Amino acid sequence: MRIALILIGAALALAAPFFVYPVLLMTILCFVIFAASFNLLLGYVGLLCFGQAMFLGLSAYIAGQILKTTGISIELAIMAAALVSAALGAFVGFVAVRRSGIQFAMITFAFAQFVYFLLLQSEFTGGEDGMQGIPRTHLFGIIDISDSRTFYYFVLAMTVLAIFVVYRVVHSPFGEILKAIRDNEPRVESLGFRPERFKILAMTISAGLAGFAGALKATVFGFATLTDVSWTVSGEVILMTLLGGLGTLTGPMVGAGIIILMNDELAQFGEWALIAQGIILILVILFLRRGVVGEAGALVRRMKARRAK
Amino acid sequence: MAQSEFALEAKGIGRRFGDFWAVKDVDLQIRRGSIHAMIGPNGAGKTTCFNLLTKTLQPSTGQIILNGEDISKLRTSDVARKGMARSFQISATFTELTALENVRVALQSGHGSAWRFWSPIRSIYSLNQRAEELLEQVGLSAARDMTSAELSYGKKRALEIATTLALEPEVMLLDEPTAGMGHEDIEPITALIRKVSAGRTILIVEHNLSVVSDLSDRITVLQAGQVLMEGTYAEVSSDERVIAAYMGGVDDAA
Ligand SMILES: Nc1ncnc2c1ncn2[C@@H]1O[C@H](COP(=O)(O)OP(=O)(O)O)[C@@H](O)[C@H]1O
Ligand SMILES: [Mg+2]
């Protein structure tokens, strides 16, 4: 059953660019990674980072700057930018991680605003105008992937890689400790661990992944803007994750897909996109506590249980 | 490590919240290998004492000595590594993890594996056998793959004890292990505590006096944050002040 679903998903992902505008698909994929990075913290450690966009946006500018000024191969630029975001994540984690709940959220929010301000003021980012003309250099320095359909497959491969990383972390010995921290942090401490250290590493990994998404996004669009660092994007990723299903691997992917498609459809109506998001958020909170994927899973389990009787 | 007579000692420990001393000037001497009970009305400061002894809370005054070593300045996680582990009054399990995983978390303590975010979970299946032994010891073999959220209250408490035992602590602190349990669960837990007390020192907070009389070698009575008296069950239960304190404020509900 699961394998069948994966195969169908793979077939759809491979065929999609022949039916749908590749840039839209690639946007979805970038946000799939971004939402997965956020879910790693909220869903598996219980940390609500209300500034996840700082990792996305910073990395987009860093990757852009590297590509524009050095011309090194694309995968190296993306990796380097993701590492910068990971370092920022480690630093923010170091400061914020002793706090929990709303305090943690506010500290991360403050950091994100600060990063926004720095990027707005910096020369290299182009301030309000953003950074334009980010080139798609060759993969491994030799393979030309600049054509948008080819590039889609590159982004798809990167997404699979990123999701595999999340899967690996969540289902690792370290991941088991993270889930324990989420469920009962004082208990983990009383068992001889120092939860704050685990949380810092989780933030580092999460920020690295968010940065990976941001760098990829910059190469998709060929530009980076302040929108990627803005608090609305930090909020949007929360919505994606909750809508799809917190603490499930596929939930954030589904949530990212729905929100991006919806934004795309509603773009022509301006502010309506925001209003629709607000309404969705309310509906999810009221009726879909576990998100689309979580509720679907619960439904399947209920049906199985009924059949077993 | 010098084998002092007492596994755990507290000298004048106290803790203030604002102007209120929840625990004040408490001395404790827990004999190695004994089961020592701490009793007292609700709000007497028993849980706060536990929090101080395990460094979950910073003491405002006093010294804590574990196996002759001053641990007053250590952090909670280090105290656990030194061989003193606790359970909590409000059941503390990892609700979304299975019983096996709950215990395995504790087995990962002090095991370098806990940092391996790149390894598949298979890499610590070697800990499963020990985890299964511990589950069997507390009668939870059948619950191995159930999440803790699915377990009954009594089984959660048993799971918490198995998790605590996974640290192989020399000194175990149990905060009201039978609180909120039905009669059918109390007897097995009491038997379990007696079983695991072999080769260990146990400090237990307990409201159920029959459990206390059953298990404990010595009893400290706490009232309003201070030690009212210490003695054997016979001494304590016949003391006028203890009877008065209990009649004055006993409420077995919590
Ligand atoms: N973190 C805290 N802040 C303020 N007061 C506290 C705190 N923890 C405990 N107390 C107070 O200290 C007293 C002792 O509480 P506790 O140790 O839980 O009692 P017991 O376990 O004996 O029932 C109570 O009056 C309680 O309200
Ligand atoms: Mg108590």
Coordinates of C-alpha atoms and ligand atoms in Angstrom, one line a residue:
Chain A
M1 CA 0.0 0.0 0.0
R2 CA 2.7 2.5 1.1
I3 CA 5.0 1.4 -1.7
A4 CA 2.2 1.8 -4.2
L5 CA 1.6 5.4 -3.0
I6 CA 5.2 6.2 -3.2
L7 CA 5.4 4.9 -6.8
I8 CA 2.3 6.9 -7.8
G9 CA 3.8 10.0 -6.2
A10 CA 7.1 9.4 -8.1
A11 CA 5.3 8.9 -11.4
L12 CA 3.3 12.1 -10.9
A13 CA 6.4 14.1 -9.9
L14 CA 8.3 12.9 -13.0
A15 CA 5.4 13.6 -15.4
A16 CA 4.3 16.8 -13.8
P17 CA 6.4 19.3 -15.7
F18 CA 4.7 18.2 -19.0
F19 CA 1.4 19.3 -17.6
V20 CA 2.1 22.1 -15.2
Y21 CA 4.2 25.2 -15.4
P22 CA 7.6 24.1 -14.0
V23 CA 8.3 27.2 -12.0
L24 CA 5.1 26.6 -10.0
L25 CA 6.1 23.1 -9.4
M26 CA 9.6 24.1 -8.3
T27 CA 8.1 26.7 -6.0
I28 CA 6.0 24.0 -4.4
L29 CA 9.1 21.8 -4.0
C30 CA 11.1 24.6 -2.3
F31 CA 8.3 25.1 0.1
V32 CA 8.0 21.3 0.7
I33 CA 11.6 21.4 1.9
F34 CA 11.0 24.6 3.9
A35 CA 7.9 23.2 5.6
A36 CA 9.7 19.9 6.4
S37 CA 12.4 21.9 8.1
F38 CA 9.9 23.7 10.2
N39 CA 8.0 20.5 11.0
L40 CA 11.3 19.0 12.2
L41 CA 11.3 21.5 15.0
L42 CA 7.6 21.9 15.9
G43 CA 6.5 18.4 15.1
Y44 CA 9.4 16.4 16.5
V45 CA 11.0 18.7 19.2
G46 CA 8.0 20.8 20.1
L47 CA 9.8 24.1 19.3
L48 CA 7.7 26.8 17.6
C49 CA 10.2 28.8 15.6
F50 CA 8.4 31.9 14.5
G51 CA 11.3 33.2 12.4
Q52 CA 12.0 30.3 10.1
A53 CA 12.0 32.7 7.1
M54 CA 15.3 34.1 8.3
F55 CA 17.0 30.9 7.3
L56 CA 15.2 30.7 4.0
G57 CA 15.8 34.3 3.1
L58 CA 19.4 34.7 4.3
S59 CA 20.5 31.6 2.4
A60 CA 18.7 32.8 -0.8
Y61 CA 20.8 36.0 -0.8
I62 CA 24.0 34.2 0.1
A63 CA 23.5 31.6 -2.7
G64 CA 22.7 34.5 -5.1
Q65 CA 25.8 36.4 -4.1
I66 CA 28.0 33.4 -4.5
L67 CA 26.6 32.5 -7.9
K68 CA 26.7 36.1 -9.2
T69 CA 30.3 36.8 -8.1
T70 CA 32.1 33.5 -8.3
G71 CA 30.4 31.4 -10.9
I72 CA 31.1 28.2 -9.0
S73 CA 28.9 25.2 -9.7
I74 CA 25.4 25.4 -8.5
E75 CA 25.3 22.5 -6.0
L76 CA 28.3 24.0 -4.2
A77 CA 26.8 27.4 -3.9
I78 CA 23.6 25.9 -2.5
M79 CA 25.5 23.8 0.0
A80 CA 27.5 26.8 1.1
A81 CA 24.5 29.0 1.6
A82 CA 22.7 26.2 3.5
L83 CA 25.7 26.0 5.8
V84 CA 25.6 29.7 6.5
S85 CA 21.9 29.3 7.5
A86 CA 22.8 26.3 9.6
A87 CA 25.4 28.4 11.5
L88 CA 22.8 31.1 12.1
G89 CA 20.4 28.4 13.3
A90 CA 23.1 27.1 15.8
F91 CA 23.6 30.7 17.1
V92 CA 19.8 31.4 17.4
G93 CA 19.4 28.1 19.1
F94 CA 22.2 28.7 21.5
V95 CA 20.4 31.9 22.6
A96 CA 16.8 30.8 22.4
V97 CA 16.7 27.2 23.4
R98 CA 16.6 27.6 27.2
R99 CA 13.3 29.2 26.8
S100 CA 10.2 27.4 25.7
G101 CA 6.8 28.0 24.3
I102 CA 5.9 31.5 23.6
Q103 CA 9.2 32.9 24.8
F104 CA 11.1 30.8 22.4
A105 CA 8.8 31.8 19.6
M106 CA 9.3 35.5 20.4
I107 CA 13.1 35.3 20.6
T108 CA 13.2 33.6 17.2
F109 CA 10.8 36.2 15.9
A110 CA 13.1 39.0 17.1
F111 CA 16.1 37.4 15.5
A112 CA 14.2 37.1 12.2
Q113 CA 13.3 40.8 12.3
F114 CA 16.9 41.7 13.0
V115 CA 18.1 39.6 10.0
Y116 CA 15.4 41.3 7.9
F117 CA 16.7 44.7 8.9
L118 CA 20.3 43.7 8.2
L119 CA 19.4 42.4 4.8
L120 CA 17.4 45.5 4.0
Q121 CA 20.3 47.7 4.9
S122 CA 23.1 45.7 3.3
E123 CA 24.5 46.9 -0.1
F124 CA 24.8 43.5 -1.7
T125 CA 21.2 42.5 -1.3
G126 CA 19.9 45.5 -3.3
G127 CA 17.7 46.5 -0.4
E128 CA 14.0 47.0 -1.3
D129 CA 14.6 46.1 -4.9
G130 CA 16.1 42.7 -4.1
M131 CA 18.9 40.8 -5.8
Q132 CA 18.4 40.3 -9.5
G133 CA 20.1 38.2 -12.1
I134 CA 21.1 35.1 -10.2
P135 CA 22.5 32.7 -12.7
R136 CA 21.9 29.0 -12.9
T137 CA 25.5 27.8 -13.2
H138 CA 26.3 24.3 -14.4
L139 CA 25.8 21.3 -12.2
F140 CA 29.1 19.9 -11.0
G141 CA 30.6 22.7 -13.2
I142 CA 29.9 20.7 -16.4
I143 CA 26.2 19.8 -16.8
D144 CA 24.0 22.5 -18.3
I145 CA 20.6 22.4 -16.5
S146 CA 19.4 25.9 -17.1
D147 CA 16.4 24.8 -19.2
S148 CA 13.4 24.9 -17.0
R149 CA 12.2 21.4 -17.4
T150 CA 15.7 20.0 -16.8
F151 CA 16.1 22.3 -13.9
Y152 CA 12.8 21.0 -12.4
Y153 CA 14.4 17.5 -12.3
F154 CA 17.4 18.9 -10.5
V155 CA 15.1 20.6 -7.9
L156 CA 13.1 17.4 -7.6
A157 CA 16.2 15.4 -6.9
M158 CA 17.3 18.0 -4.3
T159 CA 13.9 17.8 -2.7
V160 CA 14.1 14.0 -2.4
L161 CA 17.5 14.4 -0.9
A162 CA 16.3 16.9 1.7
I163 CA 13.2 14.9 2.6
F164 CA 15.5 11.8 3.0
V165 CA 17.6 13.9 5.4
V166 CA 14.5 14.7 7.5
Y167 CA 13.4 11.1 7.4
R168 CA 16.9 10.0 8.5
V169 CA 17.0 12.4 11.4
V170 CA 13.5 11.7 12.6
H171 CA 14.1 7.9 12.6
S172 CA 17.5 8.0 14.2
P173 CA 18.7 7.4 17.7
F174 CA 19.0 11.2 18.0
G175 CA 15.4 11.6 16.7
E176 CA 14.2 9.3 19.5
I177 CA 15.7 11.7 22.0
L178 CA 14.1 14.6 20.2
K179 CA 10.7 13.1 20.4
A180 CA 11.2 12.3 24.1
I181 CA 12.1 16.0 24.7
R182 CA 8.9 17.0 22.9
D183 CA 6.8 14.7 25.1
N184 CA 8.5 15.5 28.4
E185 CA 11.6 17.6 28.6
P186 CA 12.1 17.5 32.4
R187 CA 12.0 13.8 32.3
V188 CA 14.7 13.6 29.6
E189 CA 16.8 15.9 31.8
S190 CA 16.3 13.6 34.8
L191 CA 17.5 10.7 32.7
G192 CA 20.9 12.3 32.4
F193 CA 20.6 14.2 29.1
R194 CA 21.0 17.9 28.5
P195 CA 18.0 18.7 26.3
E196 CA 19.2 22.1 25.3
R197 CA 22.1 20.7 23.5
F198 CA 19.9 18.4 21.5
K199 CA 17.6 21.3 20.7
I200 CA 20.5 23.3 19.4
L201 CA 21.6 20.6 17.1
A202 CA 18.0 20.1 15.9
M203 CA 17.8 23.9 15.2
T204 CA 21.1 23.7 13.3
I205 CA 19.8 20.9 11.1
S206 CA 16.4 22.6 10.6
A207 CA 18.0 25.9 9.7
G208 CA 20.3 24.2 7.3
L209 CA 17.4 22.6 5.5
A210 CA 15.4 25.8 5.4
G211 CA 18.5 27.5 4.0
F212 CA 18.8 24.7 1.4
A213 CA 15.2 25.5 0.4
G214 CA 16.0 29.2 0.2
A215 CA 19.1 28.8 -1.9
L216 CA 17.2 26.5 -4.3
K217 CA 14.4 29.0 -4.5
A218 CA 16.8 31.7 -5.5
T219 CA 18.1 29.6 -8.3
V220 CA 14.6 28.8 -9.4
F221 CA 13.5 32.4 -9.7
G222 CA 16.9 34.0 -10.5
F223 CA 16.3 36.6 -7.8
A224 CA 16.0 36.9 -4.0
T225 CA 13.8 39.4 -2.2
L226 CA 13.0 40.6 1.2
T227 CA 9.7 38.7 1.0
D228 CA 11.6 35.5 1.7
V229 CA 12.8 36.9 5.0
S230 CA 9.5 38.5 6.0
W231 CA 7.4 37.4 9.0
T232 CA 4.5 36.5 6.7
V233 CA 6.6 33.7 5.2
S234 CA 7.4 32.6 8.8
G235 CA 3.7 32.5 9.4
E236 CA 2.8 30.8 6.1
V237 CA 5.1 27.9 6.9
I238 CA 3.3 27.4 10.2
L239 CA 0.0 27.3 8.3
M240 CA 1.4 24.8 5.8
T241 CA 2.6 22.5 8.5
L242 CA -0.6 22.6 10.5
L243 CA -2.8 22.3 7.5
G244 CA -0.9 19.3 6.2
G245 CA -0.4 17.6 9.6
L246 CA 2.1 18.3 12.3
G247 CA 4.6 15.7 13.2
T248 CA 3.9 13.6 10.1
L249 CA 6.5 13.3 7.3
T250 CA 4.1 13.9 4.4
G251 CA 1.8 16.4 6.1
P252 CA 4.0 19.5 5.6
M253 CA 4.5 18.5 2.0
V254 CA 0.8 18.3 1.3
G255 CA 0.3 21.6 3.2
A256 CA 3.0 23.3 1.2
G257 CA 1.4 22.1 -2.0
I258 CA -2.1 23.3 -1.1
I259 CA -1.0 26.7 0.1
I260 CA 1.3 27.4 -2.9
L261 CA -1.4 26.3 -5.4
M262 CA -4.0 28.4 -3.6
N263 CA -1.7 31.5 -3.5
D264 CA -1.2 31.0 -7.2
E265 CA -4.9 30.7 -7.9
L266 CA -5.8 33.7 -5.7
A267 CA -2.9 35.9 -6.7
Q268 CA -5.1 37.7 -9.2
F269 CA -7.4 38.7 -6.4
G270 CA -4.7 40.4 -4.3
E271 CA -5.6 40.6 -0.7
W272 CA -8.0 37.7 -1.1
A273 CA -5.1 35.2 -0.8
L274 CA -4.4 36.4 2.8
I275 CA -8.1 36.3 3.7
A276 CA -8.4 32.8 2.3
Q277 CA -5.3 31.8 4.4
G278 CA -6.9 33.2 7.5
I279 CA -10.1 31.3 6.9
I280 CA -8.2 28.0 6.2
L281 CA -6.3 28.5 9.4
I282 CA -9.6 28.8 11.4
L283 CA -11.1 25.8 9.7
V284 CA -8.0 23.7 10.3
I285 CA -8.0 24.6 14.0
L286 CA -11.7 23.9 14.3
F287 CA -12.1 20.8 12.2
L288 CA -8.8 19.3 11.2
R289 CA -6.8 19.3 14.4
R290 CA -4.4 16.7 13.0
G291 CA -4.2 18.3 9.5
V292 CA -5.1 16.8 6.2
V293 CA -2.7 13.9 6.4
G294 CA -3.2 13.3 10.1
E295 CA -7.0 13.1 9.8
A296 CA -6.7 10.9 6.7
G297 CA -4.4 8.5 8.7
A298 CA -6.8 8.5 11.6
L299 CA -9.7 7.7 9.2
V300 CA -7.8 4.8 7.7
R301 CA -7.0 3.5 11.2
R302 CA -10.6 3.7 12.2
M303 CA -11.8 1.9 9.1
K304 CA -9.2 -0.8 9.7
A305 CA -10.2 -1.2 13.3
R306 CA -13.9 -1.5 12.3
R307 CA -13.0 -4.1 9.7
A308 CA -11.0 -6.0 12.3
K309 CA -14.1 -6.2 14.5
Chain B
M1 CA 34.1 6.0 46.1
A2 CA 34.2 5.7 49.9
Q3 CA 31.4 3.5 51.0
S4 CA 30.0 5.8 53.6
E5 CA 27.1 4.6 55.8
F6 CA 24.7 6.9 54.1
A7 CA 24.1 6.8 50.4
L8 CA 22.4 10.2 50.4
E9 CA 22.5 13.0 52.9
A10 CA 21.0 16.5 53.0
K11 CA 22.3 19.1 55.4
G12 CA 20.1 22.0 56.1
I13 CA 18.6 22.2 52.7
G14 CA 15.9 24.8 52.1
R15 CA 14.1 26.5 49.3
R16 CA 12.3 29.7 49.2
F17 CA 9.6 30.9 46.7
G18 CA 9.3 34.6 47.3
D19 CA 8.9 35.0 51.0
F20 CA 7.6 31.5 51.4
W21 CA 9.9 28.6 52.5
A22 CA 8.5 25.5 50.9
V23 CA 11.3 23.5 52.5
K24 CA 13.3 24.8 55.4
D25 CA 16.5 23.5 57.1
V26 CA 15.9 19.9 56.3
D27 CA 18.4 17.3 57.3
L28 CA 18.2 13.8 55.8
Q29 CA 20.3 10.7 56.2
I30 CA 19.4 7.8 53.9
R31 CA 21.1 4.6 54.9
R32 CA 22.7 2.7 52.1
G33 CA 20.6 -0.2 51.0
S34 CA 17.5 0.9 52.9
I35 CA 14.0 2.0 51.9
H36 CA 13.4 5.3 53.5
A37 CA 9.9 6.8 53.3
M38 CA 9.0 10.5 53.4
I39 CA 5.5 11.3 54.5
G40 CA 3.5 14.4 55.4
P41 CA 0.4 16.2 54.5
N42 CA -0.1 17.8 51.1
G43 CA 2.0 20.9 50.6
A44 CA 4.5 19.7 53.3
G45 CA 7.3 20.1 50.8
K46 CA 8.0 16.4 49.9
T47 CA 8.1 16.9 46.1
T48 CA 10.1 20.1 46.6
C49 CA 12.6 18.1 48.6
F50 CA 12.9 15.6 45.8
N51 CA 13.4 18.5 43.3
L52 CA 16.2 19.8 45.5
L53 CA 17.9 16.5 46.0
T54 CA 17.9 15.8 42.3
K55 CA 18.8 19.4 41.5
T56 CA 15.7 20.0 39.5
L57 CA 15.4 23.0 41.7
Q58 CA 18.3 25.0 43.0
P59 CA 18.4 24.9 46.8
S60 CA 18.4 28.3 48.5
T61 CA 20.4 26.8 51.4
G62 CA 22.2 23.7 52.4
Q63 CA 24.2 20.8 51.0
I64 CA 23.4 17.6 49.3
I65 CA 25.8 14.7 49.5
L66 CA 25.6 11.6 47.4
N67 CA 28.0 8.8 48.2
G68 CA 30.2 11.2 50.2
E69 CA 30.4 13.7 47.3
D70 CA 28.9 17.1 47.4
I71 CA 26.5 17.4 44.5
S72 CA 24.9 20.7 45.5
K73 CA 26.4 22.5 42.5
L74 CA 25.7 19.8 39.9
R75 CA 23.0 20.0 37.3
T76 CA 20.1 17.5 37.1
S77 CA 21.5 15.5 34.2
D78 CA 24.9 15.1 36.1
V79 CA 23.1 13.9 39.2
A80 CA 21.4 11.2 37.1
R81 CA 24.8 10.2 35.7
K82 CA 26.2 10.0 39.3
G83 CA 23.7 7.2 40.0
M84 CA 20.6 8.9 41.5
A85 CA 17.5 8.7 39.5
R86 CA 13.9 9.6 40.2
S87 CA 10.3 9.2 39.1
F88 CA 7.8 12.0 39.2
Q89 CA 4.6 12.5 41.1
I90 CA 2.7 13.3 37.9
S91 CA 3.4 10.4 35.7
A92 CA 6.3 11.2 33.4
T93 CA 6.5 9.1 30.3
F94 CA 7.0 9.9 26.7
T95 CA 3.4 9.7 25.5
E96 CA 3.9 9.2 21.8
L97 CA 6.8 6.7 22.1
T98 CA 6.2 3.0 22.6
A99 CA 6.9 1.4 25.9
L100 CA 10.1 -0.1 24.4
E101 CA 11.2 3.3 23.1
N102 CA 10.5 4.9 26.5
V103 CA 12.9 2.6 28.1
R104 CA 15.4 2.8 25.3
V105 CA 15.6 6.5 25.7
A106 CA 17.0 5.9 29.2
L107 CA 19.3 3.3 27.9
Q108 CA 20.7 5.8 25.4
S109 CA 21.7 8.0 28.3
G110 CA 25.5 8.1 28.5
H111 CA 25.6 6.1 25.3
G112 CA 27.2 8.0 22.4
S113 CA 24.4 6.9 20.1
A114 CA 22.1 9.6 21.3
W115 CA 23.9 12.1 19.0
R116 CA 23.8 10.0 15.9
F117 CA 21.3 11.8 13.8
W118 CA 22.6 10.1 10.6
S119 CA 22.2 6.5 11.8
P120 CA 19.1 4.5 11.2
I121 CA 17.2 3.5 14.4
R122 CA 18.3 -0.1 13.6
S123 CA 21.7 0.9 14.9
I124 CA 20.4 0.9 18.5
Y125 CA 18.4 -2.3 18.3
S126 CA 21.2 -3.8 20.3
L127 CA 19.6 -2.0 23.3
N128 CA 16.2 -3.7 22.7
Q129 CA 17.1 -6.8 24.6
R130 CA 17.9 -4.9 27.7
A131 CA 14.8 -2.8 27.3
E132 CA 12.7 -5.9 27.0
E133 CA 14.2 -7.4 30.1
L134 CA 13.3 -4.2 32.0
L135 CA 9.7 -4.2 30.6
E136 CA 9.4 -7.8 31.7
Q137 CA 10.6 -7.0 35.2
V138 CA 7.7 -4.5 35.6
G139 CA 5.2 -6.8 33.9
L140 CA 4.9 -4.8 30.7
S141 CA 6.2 -7.3 28.1
A142 CA 2.8 -7.4 26.4
A143 CA 2.8 -3.6 26.1
R144 CA 6.2 -3.4 24.3
D145 CA 4.8 -1.8 21.1
M146 CA 2.0 0.2 22.6
T147 CA 2.5 3.9 23.0
S148 CA 2.6 5.1 26.5
A149 CA -0.6 7.2 25.8
E150 CA -2.4 3.9 25.3
L151 CA -1.4 2.5 28.6
S152 CA -3.5 2.5 31.8
Y153 CA -2.5 4.7 34.6
G154 CA -1.0 1.9 36.6
K155 CA 1.0 0.7 33.6
K156 CA 2.3 4.2 33.0
R157 CA 3.7 4.2 36.5
A158 CA 5.2 0.8 36.0
L159 CA 6.8 2.0 32.7
E160 CA 8.2 5.0 34.5
I161 CA 9.8 2.7 37.0
A162 CA 11.3 0.6 34.2
T163 CA 12.7 3.7 32.6
T164 CA 14.2 4.8 35.9
L165 CA 15.7 1.4 36.4
A166 CA 17.3 1.5 33.0
L167 CA 19.8 4.0 34.4
E168 CA 20.8 1.3 36.9
P169 CA 20.7 3.9 39.7
E170 CA 22.2 3.2 43.0
V171 CA 19.8 5.6 44.6
M172 CA 16.2 5.8 43.5
L173 CA 13.7 8.5 44.4
L174 CA 10.1 7.6 43.9
D175 CA 7.5 10.3 44.2
E176 CA 4.1 8.8 45.2
P177 CA 4.4 5.7 42.9
T178 CA 0.9 4.5 43.9
A179 CA -0.9 7.9 43.7
G180 CA -4.1 7.7 41.9
M181 CA -4.0 3.9 41.5
G182 CA -6.8 1.5 42.1
H183 CA -6.3 -1.3 44.7
E184 CA -5.6 -3.9 42.1
D185 CA -2.5 -1.9 40.9
I186 CA -1.1 -1.0 44.3
E187 CA -0.1 -4.5 45.4
P188 CA 2.0 -5.3 42.2
I189 CA 3.7 -1.9 42.4
T190 CA 4.6 -2.4 46.1
A191 CA 6.0 -5.9 45.2
L192 CA 7.9 -4.4 42.3
I193 CA 9.5 -1.7 44.5
R194 CA 10.5 -4.3 47.0
K195 CA 12.0 -6.4 44.3
V196 CA 14.1 -3.6 42.8
S197 CA 15.2 -2.4 46.2
A198 CA 17.7 -5.2 46.3
G199 CA 21.2 -3.7 46.1
R200 CA 19.7 -0.1 46.0
T201 CA 18.9 2.7 48.3
I202 CA 15.3 4.0 47.9
L203 CA 13.7 7.2 49.1
I204 CA 10.0 7.1 48.5
V205 CA 7.2 9.6 49.1
E206 CA 4.0 7.8 49.7
H207 CA 0.6 8.6 51.1
N208 CA -0.7 5.1 51.4
L209 CA 0.3 4.2 54.9
S210 CA 0.0 0.5 54.5
V211 CA 2.5 0.7 51.6
V212 CA 4.7 2.7 53.8
S213 CA 4.6 0.3 56.7
D214 CA 5.1 -2.6 54.3
L215 CA 8.2 -1.2 52.6
S216 CA 10.1 1.2 54.7
D217 CA 12.9 0.8 57.1
R218 CA 12.8 4.4 58.3
I219 CA 10.4 7.2 57.9
T220 CA 10.9 11.0 57.9
V221 CA 7.8 13.0 58.6
L222 CA 7.7 16.4 56.9
Q223 CA 5.3 19.2 57.9
A224 CA 5.2 22.8 56.6
G225 CA 8.6 22.3 55.0
Q226 CA 10.4 21.0 58.1
V227 CA 11.2 17.7 59.6
L228 CA 8.7 16.8 62.3
M229 CA 10.3 13.6 63.3
E230 CA 12.2 10.5 62.0
G231 CA 11.9 7.0 63.1
T232 CA 10.6 3.5 62.4
Y233 CA 7.0 3.0 61.4
A234 CA 6.1 2.0 64.9
E235 CA 7.7 5.1 66.4
V236 CA 6.2 7.4 63.8
S237 CA 2.7 6.0 63.8
S238 CA 2.4 6.3 67.6
D239 CA 3.7 9.8 67.8
E240 CA 1.2 12.4 69.0
R241 CA 2.5 15.2 66.8
V242 CA 2.4 13.0 63.7
I243 CA -1.2 12.0 64.4
A244 CA -2.1 15.6 64.9
A245 CA -0.4 16.7 61.7
Y246 CA -2.1 14.0 59.7
M247 CA -5.5 14.6 61.2
G248 CA -5.0 18.3 60.6
G249 CA -4.2 18.1 56.9
V250 CA -4.5 14.7 55.4
D251 CA -6.0 14.5 52.0
D252 CA -5.2 11.3 50.2
A253 CA -6.6 12.5 46.9
A254 CA -3.4 14.2 45.6
Ligands
LIG1 N1 7.6 26.3 41.9 C1 7.0 26.7 42.9 N2 6.7 28.0 43.1 C2 6.0 28.4 44.2 N3 5.6 27.6 45.2 C3 5.8 26.3 45.1 C4 6.5 25.8 44.0 N4 6.7 24.4 44.1 C5 6.1 24.1 45.3 N5 5.6 25.2 45.9 C6 4.9 25.3 47.1 O1 5.6 24.6 48.1 C7 4.8 23.9 49.0 C8 5.3 22.4 49.0 O2 4.8 21.8 47.8 P1 5.2 20.3 47.5 O3 6.7 20.1 47.7 O4 4.7 20.0 46.1 O5 4.4 19.5 48.6 P2 4.1 18.0 48.7 O6 4.8 17.2 47.6 O7 4.6 17.6 50.1 O8 2.6 17.8 48.6 C9 3.4 24.1 48.5 O9 2.8 25.1 49.3 C10 3.5 24.6 47.1 O10 2.5 25.4 46.7
MG2 MG 4.1 16.0 46.1

